[in-house]
Amino acid sequence: MADTTSFPPLKNDLILRAARGEKTERAPVWVMRQAGRYLPEFRAERVENDFFKICRTPELATKVTLQPIDRYEGLLDASIIFSDILVIPQALGMTVEMVPGKGPHFPTPLVVPADMAVQLKEKVDVHKELQYVFDAITMTRHALNGRVPLIGFVGAPWTLMAYMIEGGGSKTLSKAKEWIFKYPKESHELLGRITDVCVDFLVGQVHAGAQMLQVFESWGGELGPHDFEHFSLPYLAQIAKRVKAELGDKAVPMCVFAKGSWYALDKLSVIGYDVVSLDWTHTPESAKAITLGRVTLQGNMDPNVLYGGDEAIVAAATRMVRGFGSTRRYIANLGHGILPTVPVEAMELFLKTVHRVGLEVAAEEKAAELANDVKIIG
Ligand SMILES: Cc1c2[nH]c(c1CCC(=O)O)Cc1[nH]c(c(CCC(=O)O)c1C)Cc1[nH]c(c(CCC(=O)O)c1C)Cc1[nH]c(c(C)c1CCC(=O)O)C2
């Protein structure tokens, strides 16, 4: 049994403090999909091993999780466990393949509600189906040696339901949407069943060593405001509340990323998450005005800026950190995952710029505070 009781002490807790709303010396930074195909060392690993084999082999998942931490030594303030949101449909009994160059593929997606009874397990024991993720988390926590915190994650119920019905990526999500409009009751049943697995899985990840959690509602923005409120938000809320209740004093900060759901930002800031991750359709000013310090904001540079050359990267990253502010309730990130063909140097420049500007802004804030104190005393 892996040791989940005595992890090495944490040397950099910036992201945890930022998530809890405590002051930080500078904005912490990490990048969604930071372990992945833009890294030559990851591509080399993929020549040897199938995607889900890496996920299921704790030694390999640990190795790949650490690749960006080692390459960008001192520049990343968090690691995220190497896995995929689609391990939950697998745990529910579905077959998912990762087709190189194409993405995920379900050979037998759910077509009509009656398929649920045939294809999905009534009860999922996450310790039986997903113990390999827990083992990877525990092993990675030890291997990280306290350098940065380790983030665990799940896909949100609507996004997972959509994959399970579409059978893979889709431009319109018309099959998944047909379900919510034609079979609303059965859709809620499916969302509820996925939610139960998400909750058990997140709780298990924390017991295994995850120090922060992120819920990916990658297809949130495919739903309009009304449907988001019915088919996404209640399940996101349930996940935060149930995970925190089950963990009690072991609870860790939780982050929600509902890509495209700009209209839901106010509601997302009151459903139990500590952090709301933003895509690039928000300005820092409007996001701050809507959330009013109730949550920490994370994000949100357009990942495509990393194709724009040095000047564009420095300009956009600077604008982002200056806009959000560096020392309170902010975690720097991209507005979605880093893309597979981004040059490794572009990522490095992004991280270095966030550090440099973050420290500058922190120093300016300090100087302004001092000036204010002098005024008050004087
Ligand atoms: C929607 C989604 C998926 N997976 C994920 C999401 C939510 C985030 C988002 O919206 O981008 C989440 C995810 N996927 C992966 C991670 C862990 C690695 C990390 O973030 O550093 C995480 C957090 C590895 C991965 N997941 C996948 C790869 C590439 C697979 C390969 O090597 O062939 C990696 C490194 C495959 C995957 N997995 C998925 C897709 C659509 C694809 C193919 C397209 C793509 O690569 O972006 C589903």
Tab-separated table of C-alpha atoms and ligand atoms in Angstrom:
chain	number	residue	atom	x	y	z
A	1	MET	CA	0.000	0.000	0.000
A	2	ALA	CA	1.450	3.376	-1.017
A	3	ASP	CA	2.252	5.767	1.820
A	4	THR	CA	-0.319	8.563	1.859
A	5	THR	CA	0.456	9.769	5.359
A	6	SER	CA	3.954	11.249	5.222
A	7	PHE	CA	4.539	13.397	2.166
A	8	PRO	CA	7.595	15.652	1.896
A	9	PRO	CA	6.967	19.193	3.235
A	10	LEU	CA	5.719	21.728	0.696
A	11	LYS	CA	8.275	24.358	-0.308
A	12	ASN	CA	6.017	26.486	-2.536
A	13	ASP	CA	2.403	26.964	-1.423
A	14	LEU	CA	1.712	30.147	-3.445
A	15	ILE	CA	-1.177	28.628	-5.400
A	16	LEU	CA	-2.876	27.254	-2.284
A	17	ARG	CA	-2.628	30.627	-0.575
A	18	ALA	CA	-3.936	32.435	-3.667
A	19	ALA	CA	-6.841	29.958	-3.863
A	20	ARG	CA	-7.725	30.560	-0.219
A	21	GLY	CA	-7.715	34.330	-0.755
A	22	GLU	CA	-4.510	34.977	1.200
A	23	LYS	CA	-1.966	37.514	0.023
A	24	THR	CA	0.867	36.230	-2.192
A	25	GLU	CA	4.301	37.685	-3.020
A	26	ARG	CA	3.465	37.322	-6.713
A	27	ALA	CA	0.770	35.655	-8.810
A	28	PRO	CA	1.317	31.884	-8.981
A	29	VAL	CA	1.220	30.345	-12.461
A	30	TRP	CA	0.534	26.969	-14.073
A	31	VAL	CA	-0.840	26.005	-17.478
A	32	MET	CA	-3.705	23.699	-18.392
A	33	ARG	CA	-2.327	20.689	-20.334
A	34	GLN	CA	1.190	21.625	-19.237
A	35	ALA	CA	2.175	17.951	-19.522
A	36	GLY	CA	1.430	17.072	-23.121
A	37	ARG	CA	2.290	16.944	-26.759
A	38	TYR	CA	4.039	20.329	-27.074
A	39	LEU	CA	6.844	18.765	-24.991
A	40	PRO	CA	9.324	16.675	-27.047
A	41	GLU	CA	9.923	14.474	-23.987
A	42	PHE	CA	6.180	13.679	-23.851
A	43	ARG	CA	6.052	12.881	-27.579
A	44	ALA	CA	9.014	10.525	-27.094
A	45	GLU	CA	7.094	8.753	-24.320
A	46	ARG	CA	4.053	8.421	-26.620
A	47	VAL	CA	6.115	6.682	-29.295
A	48	GLU	CA	6.708	3.939	-26.725
A	49	ASN	CA	3.343	3.890	-24.960
A	50	ASP	CA	-0.373	4.250	-25.659
A	51	PHE	CA	-2.060	7.271	-24.035
A	52	PHE	CA	-4.228	5.297	-21.601
A	53	LYS	CA	-1.315	2.979	-20.797
A	54	ILE	CA	0.554	6.055	-19.512
A	55	CYS	CA	-2.522	7.047	-17.480
A	56	ARG	CA	-2.821	3.543	-16.000
A	57	THR	CA	0.836	3.030	-15.135
A	58	PRO	CA	1.666	5.112	-12.045
A	59	GLU	CA	5.412	5.184	-12.842
A	60	LEU	CA	4.717	6.563	-16.339
A	61	ALA	CA	2.023	9.008	-15.181
A	62	THR	CA	4.424	10.294	-12.517
A	63	LYS	CA	7.251	10.646	-15.033
A	64	VAL	CA	5.091	12.627	-17.478
A	65	THR	CA	3.523	14.811	-14.738
A	66	LEU	CA	7.032	15.854	-13.714
A	67	GLN	CA	8.253	16.644	-17.249
A	68	PRO	CA	7.102	20.305	-17.297
A	69	ILE	CA	8.112	20.785	-13.638
A	70	ASP	CA	11.668	19.677	-14.454
A	71	ARG	CA	11.923	21.479	-17.786
A	72	TYR	CA	10.615	24.788	-16.395
A	73	GLU	CA	12.319	24.385	-13.020
A	74	GLY	CA	11.226	27.162	-10.655
A	75	LEU	CA	8.766	28.653	-13.142
A	76	LEU	CA	5.641	26.541	-12.511
A	77	ASP	CA	3.797	26.874	-9.198
A	78	ALA	CA	1.674	23.723	-9.531
A	79	SER	CA	1.649	20.325	-11.163
A	80	ILE	CA	-1.466	18.563	-12.477
A	81	ILE	CA	-1.682	14.803	-12.407
A	82	PHE	CA	-1.344	13.206	-15.825
A	83	SER	CA	-4.655	11.530	-16.604
A	84	ASP	CA	-7.773	12.392	-18.618
A	85	ILE	CA	-11.353	13.450	-17.952
A	86	LEU	CA	-12.507	10.362	-19.893
A	87	VAL	CA	-11.381	7.887	-17.231
A	88	ILE	CA	-14.840	8.364	-15.649
A	89	PRO	CA	-16.794	7.071	-18.675
A	90	GLN	CA	-14.332	4.159	-18.656
A	91	ALA	CA	-15.001	3.550	-14.953
A	92	LEU	CA	-18.728	3.575	-15.739
A	93	GLY	CA	-18.126	0.722	-18.182
A	94	MET	CA	-17.644	2.422	-21.556
A	95	THR	CA	-14.785	1.822	-23.959
A	96	VAL	CA	-12.759	4.942	-24.867
A	97	GLU	CA	-9.801	4.915	-27.237
A	98	MET	CA	-7.386	7.763	-27.889
A	99	VAL	CA	-6.829	7.915	-31.649
A	100	PRO	CA	-3.542	9.656	-32.481
A	101	GLY	CA	-4.161	12.877	-34.395
A	102	LYS	CA	-7.940	12.619	-33.873
A	103	GLY	CA	-8.616	12.504	-30.148
A	104	PRO	CA	-11.001	10.417	-28.068
A	105	HIS	CA	-13.254	7.810	-29.689
A	106	PHE	CA	-16.092	5.788	-28.104
A	107	PRO	CA	-16.850	2.763	-30.345
A	108	THR	CA	-20.311	2.377	-28.767
A	109	PRO	CA	-21.645	5.720	-27.535
A	110	LEU	CA	-24.985	6.064	-25.725
A	111	VAL	CA	-27.659	6.532	-28.401
A	112	VAL	CA	-30.928	6.335	-26.493
A	113	PRO	CA	-31.611	6.355	-22.728
A	114	ALA	CA	-32.222	2.591	-22.690
A	115	ASP	CA	-28.486	2.203	-23.499
A	116	MET	CA	-27.648	3.393	-19.989
A	117	ALA	CA	-28.962	0.163	-18.450
A	118	VAL	CA	-26.986	-1.950	-20.926
A	119	GLN	CA	-23.723	-0.008	-20.982
A	120	LEU	CA	-23.292	1.619	-17.592
A	121	LYS	CA	-22.501	-0.026	-14.293
A	122	GLU	CA	-25.188	0.535	-11.679
A	123	LYS	CA	-22.584	1.249	-8.987
A	124	VAL	CA	-19.005	2.310	-9.533
A	125	ASP	CA	-16.355	1.507	-6.948
A	126	VAL	CA	-13.713	4.138	-7.719
A	127	HIS	CA	-11.165	2.223	-5.668
A	128	LYS	CA	-11.599	-0.726	-7.993
A	129	GLU	CA	-11.887	1.145	-11.312
A	130	LEU	CA	-9.620	4.152	-10.750
A	131	GLN	CA	-7.141	3.058	-8.098
A	132	TYR	CA	-4.418	3.547	-10.724
A	133	VAL	CA	-5.073	7.313	-10.644
A	134	PHE	CA	-4.892	7.330	-6.846
A	135	ASP	CA	-1.617	5.409	-7.000
A	136	ALA	CA	-0.236	7.826	-9.608
A	137	ILE	CA	-1.180	10.765	-7.375
A	138	THR	CA	0.506	9.267	-4.314
A	139	MET	CA	3.635	8.382	-6.270
A	140	THR	CA	3.769	11.843	-7.868
A	141	ARG	CA	3.390	13.578	-4.482
A	142	HIS	CA	6.462	11.708	-3.260
A	143	ALA	CA	8.404	12.327	-6.494
A	144	LEU	CA	7.610	16.046	-6.461
A	145	ASN	CA	9.366	16.190	-3.112
A	146	GLY	CA	7.340	19.241	-2.070
A	147	ARG	CA	8.497	21.412	-4.962
A	148	VAL	CA	4.934	22.484	-5.891
A	149	PRO	CA	1.400	21.355	-4.989
A	150	LEU	CA	-0.300	18.611	-7.002
A	151	ILE	CA	-3.696	19.288	-8.611
A	152	GLY	CA	-6.233	16.493	-9.129
A	153	PHE	CA	-9.152	16.859	-11.548
A	154	VAL	CA	-12.334	15.496	-13.108
A	155	GLY	CA	-14.472	16.302	-16.115
A	156	ALA	CA	-17.787	17.897	-15.150
A	157	PRO	CA	-20.989	15.873	-15.643
A	158	TRP	CA	-22.348	17.762	-18.682
A	159	THR	CA	-19.025	17.580	-20.534
A	160	LEU	CA	-18.691	13.859	-19.782
A	161	MET	CA	-22.320	13.171	-20.744
A	162	ALA	CA	-21.714	14.975	-24.026
A	163	TYR	CA	-18.650	12.810	-24.797
A	164	MET	CA	-20.545	9.640	-23.862
A	165	ILE	CA	-23.359	10.469	-26.298
A	166	GLU	CA	-21.374	12.109	-29.111
A	167	GLY	CA	-18.771	9.344	-28.991
A	168	GLY	CA	-15.924	11.858	-29.347
A	169	GLY	CA	-15.380	15.476	-30.304
A	170	SER	CA	-18.216	17.282	-32.095
A	171	LYS	CA	-18.795	20.682	-33.676
A	172	THR	CA	-22.456	21.015	-32.689
A	173	LEU	CA	-23.063	18.564	-29.813
A	174	SER	CA	-26.409	17.972	-31.496
A	175	LYS	CA	-26.741	14.391	-30.220
A	176	ALA	CA	-26.066	15.344	-26.592
A	177	LYS	CA	-28.391	18.316	-26.944
A	178	GLU	CA	-31.093	16.116	-28.419
A	179	TRP	CA	-30.955	14.181	-25.131
A	180	ILE	CA	-31.429	17.218	-22.878
A	181	PHE	CA	-34.367	18.480	-24.958
A	182	LYS	CA	-36.024	15.146	-25.800
A	183	TYR	CA	-35.171	13.157	-22.672
A	184	PRO	CA	-34.677	15.714	-19.875
A	185	LYS	CA	-35.569	13.286	-17.103
A	186	GLU	CA	-33.159	10.611	-18.313
A	187	SER	CA	-30.497	13.279	-18.930
A	188	HIS	CA	-30.766	14.321	-15.294
A	189	GLU	CA	-30.498	10.682	-14.276
A	190	LEU	CA	-27.309	10.307	-16.310
A	191	LEU	CA	-25.873	13.576	-14.974
A	192	GLY	CA	-26.656	12.430	-11.436
A	193	ARG	CA	-24.920	9.103	-11.949
A	194	ILE	CA	-21.831	10.804	-13.364
A	195	THR	CA	-21.879	13.305	-10.472
A	196	ASP	CA	-21.792	10.476	-7.914
A	197	VAL	CA	-18.649	9.071	-9.545
A	198	CYS	CA	-17.054	12.559	-9.789
A	199	VAL	CA	-17.589	13.090	-6.051
A	200	ASP	CA	-16.121	9.728	-5.011
A	201	PHE	CA	-13.243	10.172	-7.443
A	202	LEU	CA	-12.310	13.664	-6.211
A	203	VAL	CA	-12.528	12.626	-2.555
A	204	GLY	CA	-10.289	9.630	-3.335
A	205	GLN	CA	-7.787	11.889	-5.139
A	206	VAL	CA	-7.443	14.073	-2.051
A	207	HIS	CA	-6.991	11.057	0.210
A	208	ALA	CA	-4.308	9.886	-2.244
A	209	GLY	CA	-2.467	13.214	-2.011
A	210	ALA	CA	-4.055	15.822	-4.324
A	211	GLN	CA	-3.715	19.300	-2.777
A	212	MET	CA	-6.135	21.184	-5.003
A	213	LEU	CA	-8.913	20.049	-7.381
A	214	GLN	CA	-10.141	21.347	-10.712
A	215	VAL	CA	-13.445	20.498	-12.399
A	216	PHE	CA	-13.346	20.864	-16.207
A	217	GLU	CA	-16.672	21.850	-17.808
A	218	SER	CA	-14.980	22.173	-21.186
A	219	TRP	CA	-18.256	22.165	-23.106
A	220	GLY	CA	-20.146	24.526	-20.782
A	221	GLY	CA	-20.334	27.234	-23.417
A	222	GLU	CA	-22.201	24.948	-25.806
A	223	LEU	CA	-25.217	25.421	-23.530
A	224	GLY	CA	-27.077	28.711	-23.447
A	225	PRO	CA	-27.635	30.414	-20.075
A	226	HIS	CA	-30.968	28.680	-19.397
A	227	ASP	CA	-29.753	25.182	-20.208
A	228	PHE	CA	-26.453	25.744	-18.394
A	229	GLU	CA	-28.457	26.589	-15.292
A	230	HIS	CA	-30.402	23.341	-15.547
A	231	PHE	CA	-27.940	20.821	-16.906
A	232	SER	CA	-24.543	22.025	-15.699
A	233	LEU	CA	-24.644	24.393	-12.727
A	234	PRO	CA	-26.596	22.200	-10.249
A	235	TYR	CA	-24.136	19.350	-10.750
A	236	LEU	CA	-21.091	21.615	-10.465
A	237	ALA	CA	-22.584	22.924	-7.213
A	238	GLN	CA	-23.293	19.410	-5.910
A	239	ILE	CA	-19.725	18.349	-6.612
A	240	ALA	CA	-18.203	21.244	-4.623
A	241	LYS	CA	-20.575	20.854	-1.681
A	242	ARG	CA	-20.431	17.077	-1.431
A	243	VAL	CA	-16.658	16.825	-1.884
A	244	LYS	CA	-16.042	19.456	0.799
A	245	ALA	CA	-18.585	17.881	3.159
A	246	GLU	CA	-17.074	14.422	2.732
A	247	LEU	CA	-13.541	15.662	3.237
A	248	GLY	CA	-14.358	17.810	6.288
A	249	ASP	CA	-11.145	19.253	7.714
A	250	LYS	CA	-9.158	17.508	4.929
A	251	ALA	CA	-10.883	19.680	2.276
A	252	VAL	CA	-8.609	21.343	-0.304
A	253	PRO	CA	-9.240	24.369	-2.561
A	254	MET	CA	-11.502	23.639	-5.534
A	255	CYS	CA	-11.497	25.321	-8.931
A	256	VAL	CA	-14.179	25.268	-11.627
A	257	PHE	CA	-13.487	25.930	-15.310
A	258	ALA	CA	-16.625	26.305	-17.412
A	259	LYS	CA	-15.245	27.175	-20.818
A	260	GLY	CA	-17.427	29.526	-22.818
A	261	SER	CA	-19.936	30.102	-20.008
A	262	TRP	CA	-19.113	33.796	-19.541
A	263	TYR	CA	-22.790	34.484	-18.764
A	264	ALA	CA	-22.594	32.271	-15.662
A	265	LEU	CA	-19.640	33.953	-13.955
A	266	ASP	CA	-21.716	35.509	-11.159
A	267	LYS	CA	-23.400	32.192	-10.365
A	268	LEU	CA	-20.142	30.248	-10.613
A	269	SER	CA	-18.702	32.451	-7.878
A	270	VAL	CA	-21.317	31.426	-5.283
A	271	ILE	CA	-21.643	27.636	-5.633
A	272	GLY	CA	-18.851	26.535	-3.344
A	273	TYR	CA	-15.662	26.846	-5.407
A	274	ASP	CA	-12.636	28.794	-4.184
A	275	VAL	CA	-11.344	29.503	-7.684
A	276	VAL	CA	-13.081	30.212	-11.001
A	277	SER	CA	-10.951	29.651	-14.078
A	278	LEU	CA	-11.668	31.998	-16.981
A	279	ASP	CA	-11.294	31.622	-20.722
A	280	TRP	CA	-10.073	34.570	-22.775
A	281	THR	CA	-13.511	36.060	-23.447
A	282	HIS	CA	-13.384	37.998	-20.157
A	283	THR	CA	-11.492	41.200	-19.445
A	284	PRO	CA	-9.856	41.235	-16.005
A	285	GLU	CA	-11.870	44.351	-15.160
A	286	SER	CA	-15.283	42.849	-15.908
A	287	ALA	CA	-14.435	39.509	-14.265
A	288	LYS	CA	-13.328	41.306	-11.109
A	289	ALA	CA	-16.404	43.542	-11.148
A	290	ILE	CA	-18.706	40.520	-11.416
A	291	THR	CA	-17.011	38.269	-8.867
A	292	LEU	CA	-16.235	41.026	-6.323
A	293	GLY	CA	-13.458	39.133	-4.556
A	294	ARG	CA	-15.758	36.231	-3.649
A	295	VAL	CA	-13.468	33.795	-5.486
A	296	THR	CA	-9.907	33.701	-6.771
A	297	LEU	CA	-9.758	34.179	-10.536
A	298	GLN	CA	-7.559	31.996	-12.731
A	299	GLY	CA	-6.584	32.499	-16.354
A	300	ASN	CA	-6.923	33.683	-19.015
A	301	MET	CA	-4.566	34.420	-21.939
A	302	ASP	CA	-5.712	33.068	-25.288
A	303	PRO	CA	-3.453	30.012	-25.795
A	304	ASN	CA	-3.008	31.036	-29.436
A	305	VAL	CA	-1.018	34.094	-28.352
A	306	LEU	CA	1.808	31.564	-27.840
A	307	TYR	CA	1.996	31.382	-31.652
A	308	GLY	CA	2.293	35.160	-31.953
A	309	GLY	CA	5.999	35.603	-31.300
A	310	ASP	CA	7.879	37.141	-28.361
A	311	GLU	CA	6.427	40.635	-28.524
A	312	ALA	CA	2.837	39.439	-28.598
A	313	ILE	CA	3.441	37.011	-25.715
A	314	VAL	CA	5.071	39.638	-23.511
A	315	ALA	CA	2.361	42.198	-24.308
A	316	ALA	CA	-0.574	39.865	-23.623
A	317	ALA	CA	0.913	38.279	-20.483
A	318	THR	CA	1.784	41.727	-19.116
A	319	ARG	CA	-1.712	43.044	-19.818
A	320	MET	CA	-3.180	39.997	-18.115
A	321	VAL	CA	-1.142	40.209	-14.884
A	322	ARG	CA	-1.509	43.996	-14.686
A	323	GLY	CA	-5.242	43.632	-15.242
A	324	PHE	CA	-5.872	40.985	-12.591
A	325	GLY	CA	-3.285	42.252	-10.091
A	326	SER	CA	-0.601	40.033	-8.694
A	327	THR	CA	-0.994	39.527	-4.970
A	328	ARG	CA	-4.665	38.949	-4.240
A	329	ARG	CA	-7.077	36.326	-5.479
A	330	TYR	CA	-5.287	35.654	-8.772
A	331	ILE	CA	-3.653	32.598	-10.376
A	332	ALA	CA	-2.115	33.141	-13.807
A	333	ASN	CA	-2.897	30.544	-16.491
A	334	LEU	CA	-3.988	30.300	-20.101
A	335	GLY	CA	-7.673	30.560	-20.995
A	336	HIS	CA	-7.665	26.928	-22.184
A	337	GLY	CA	-5.130	24.141	-22.627
A	338	ILE	CA	-1.785	24.787	-24.288
A	339	LEU	CA	-1.917	23.593	-27.896
A	340	PRO	CA	0.172	20.638	-29.116
A	341	THR	CA	2.304	22.575	-31.629
A	342	VAL	CA	3.354	25.472	-29.391
A	343	PRO	CA	7.158	25.940	-29.240
A	344	VAL	CA	8.584	25.128	-25.794
A	345	GLU	CA	10.340	28.519	-25.791
A	346	ALA	CA	6.998	30.328	-26.098
A	347	MET	CA	5.764	28.633	-22.936
A	348	GLU	CA	8.978	29.595	-21.155
A	349	LEU	CA	8.633	33.232	-22.179
A	350	PHE	CA	5.007	33.245	-20.973
A	351	LEU	CA	6.019	31.858	-17.565
A	352	LYS	CA	8.999	34.212	-17.196
A	353	THR	CA	6.869	37.223	-18.130
A	354	VAL	CA	4.212	36.309	-15.585
A	355	HIS	CA	6.910	36.024	-12.894
A	356	ARG	CA	8.616	39.298	-13.840
A	357	VAL	CA	5.446	41.362	-14.172
A	358	GLY	CA	3.944	39.717	-11.093
A	359	LEU	CA	6.915	40.814	-8.983
A	360	GLU	CA	6.828	44.320	-10.491
A	361	VAL	CA	3.132	44.711	-9.709
A	362	ALA	CA	3.667	43.370	-6.171
A	363	ALA	CA	6.454	45.919	-5.592
A	364	GLU	CA	4.281	48.733	-6.940
A	365	GLU	CA	1.411	47.694	-4.678
A	366	LYS	CA	3.750	47.662	-1.691
A	367	ALA	CA	5.130	51.119	-2.538
A	368	ALA	CA	1.589	52.476	-2.898
A	369	GLU	CA	0.629	51.006	0.488
A	370	LEU	CA	3.699	52.567	2.110
A	371	ALA	CA	2.940	55.940	0.538
A	372	ASN	CA	-0.577	55.657	1.871
A	373	ASP	CA	0.692	54.825	5.388
A	374	VAL	CA	3.030	57.821	5.298
A	375	LYS	CA	0.097	60.035	4.280
A	376	ILE	CA	-2.030	58.723	7.144
A	377	ILE	CA	0.764	59.066	9.745
A	378	GLY	CA	1.865	62.455	8.353
B	1	LIG	C1	-11.892	17.979	-22.825
B	1	LIG	C2	-10.745	17.340	-22.080
B	1	LIG	C3	-10.163	16.072	-22.384
B	1	LIG	N1	-9.137	15.879	-21.453
B	1	LIG	C4	-9.051	16.948	-20.613
B	1	LIG	C5	-10.085	17.855	-20.958
B	1	LIG	C6	-10.403	19.114	-20.203
B	1	LIG	C7	-9.482	20.225	-20.549
B	1	LIG	C8	-9.762	20.863	-21.868
B	1	LIG	O1	-10.885	21.333	-22.087
B	1	LIG	O2	-8.825	20.896	-22.681
B	1	LIG	C9	-8.171	17.145	-19.457
B	1	LIG	C10	-6.804	16.668	-19.521
B	1	LIG	N2	-6.206	15.882	-20.472
B	1	LIG	C11	-4.927	15.666	-20.132
B	1	LIG	C12	-4.698	16.260	-18.853
B	1	LIG	C13	-3.457	16.080	-17.990
B	1	LIG	C14	-2.245	16.761	-18.459
B	1	LIG	C15	-2.087	18.215	-18.123
B	1	LIG	O3	-3.063	18.981	-18.028
B	1	LIG	O4	-0.931	18.611	-17.964
B	1	LIG	C16	-5.846	16.934	-18.495
B	1	LIG	C17	-6.104	17.823	-17.286
B	1	LIG	C18	-3.939	14.914	-20.915
B	1	LIG	C19	-4.191	14.651	-22.352
B	1	LIG	N3	-5.357	14.291	-22.952
B	1	LIG	C20	-5.141	14.049	-24.278
B	1	LIG	C21	-3.769	14.234	-24.585
B	1	LIG	C22	-3.107	13.975	-25.931
B	1	LIG	C23	-3.243	12.548	-26.276
B	1	LIG	C24	-2.109	11.974	-27.051
B	1	LIG	O5	-0.974	11.976	-26.553
B	1	LIG	O6	-2.373	11.447	-28.132
B	1	LIG	C25	-3.171	14.610	-23.378
B	1	LIG	C26	-1.707	14.903	-23.162
B	1	LIG	C27	-6.156	13.606	-25.261
B	1	LIG	C28	-7.485	14.226	-25.199
B	1	LIG	N4	-8.319	14.187	-24.114
B	1	LIG	C29	-9.455	14.906	-24.400
B	1	LIG	C30	-9.338	15.371	-25.742
B	1	LIG	C31	-10.392	16.206	-26.453
B	1	LIG	C32	-8.139	14.911	-26.254
B	1	LIG	C33	-7.605	15.031	-27.665
B	1	LIG	C34	-7.282	16.400	-28.051
B	1	LIG	C35	-6.130	17.000	-27.307
B	1	LIG	O7	-5.075	16.376	-27.192
B	1	LIG	O8	-6.281	18.138	-26.842
B	1	LIG	C36	-10.546	15.124	-23.447
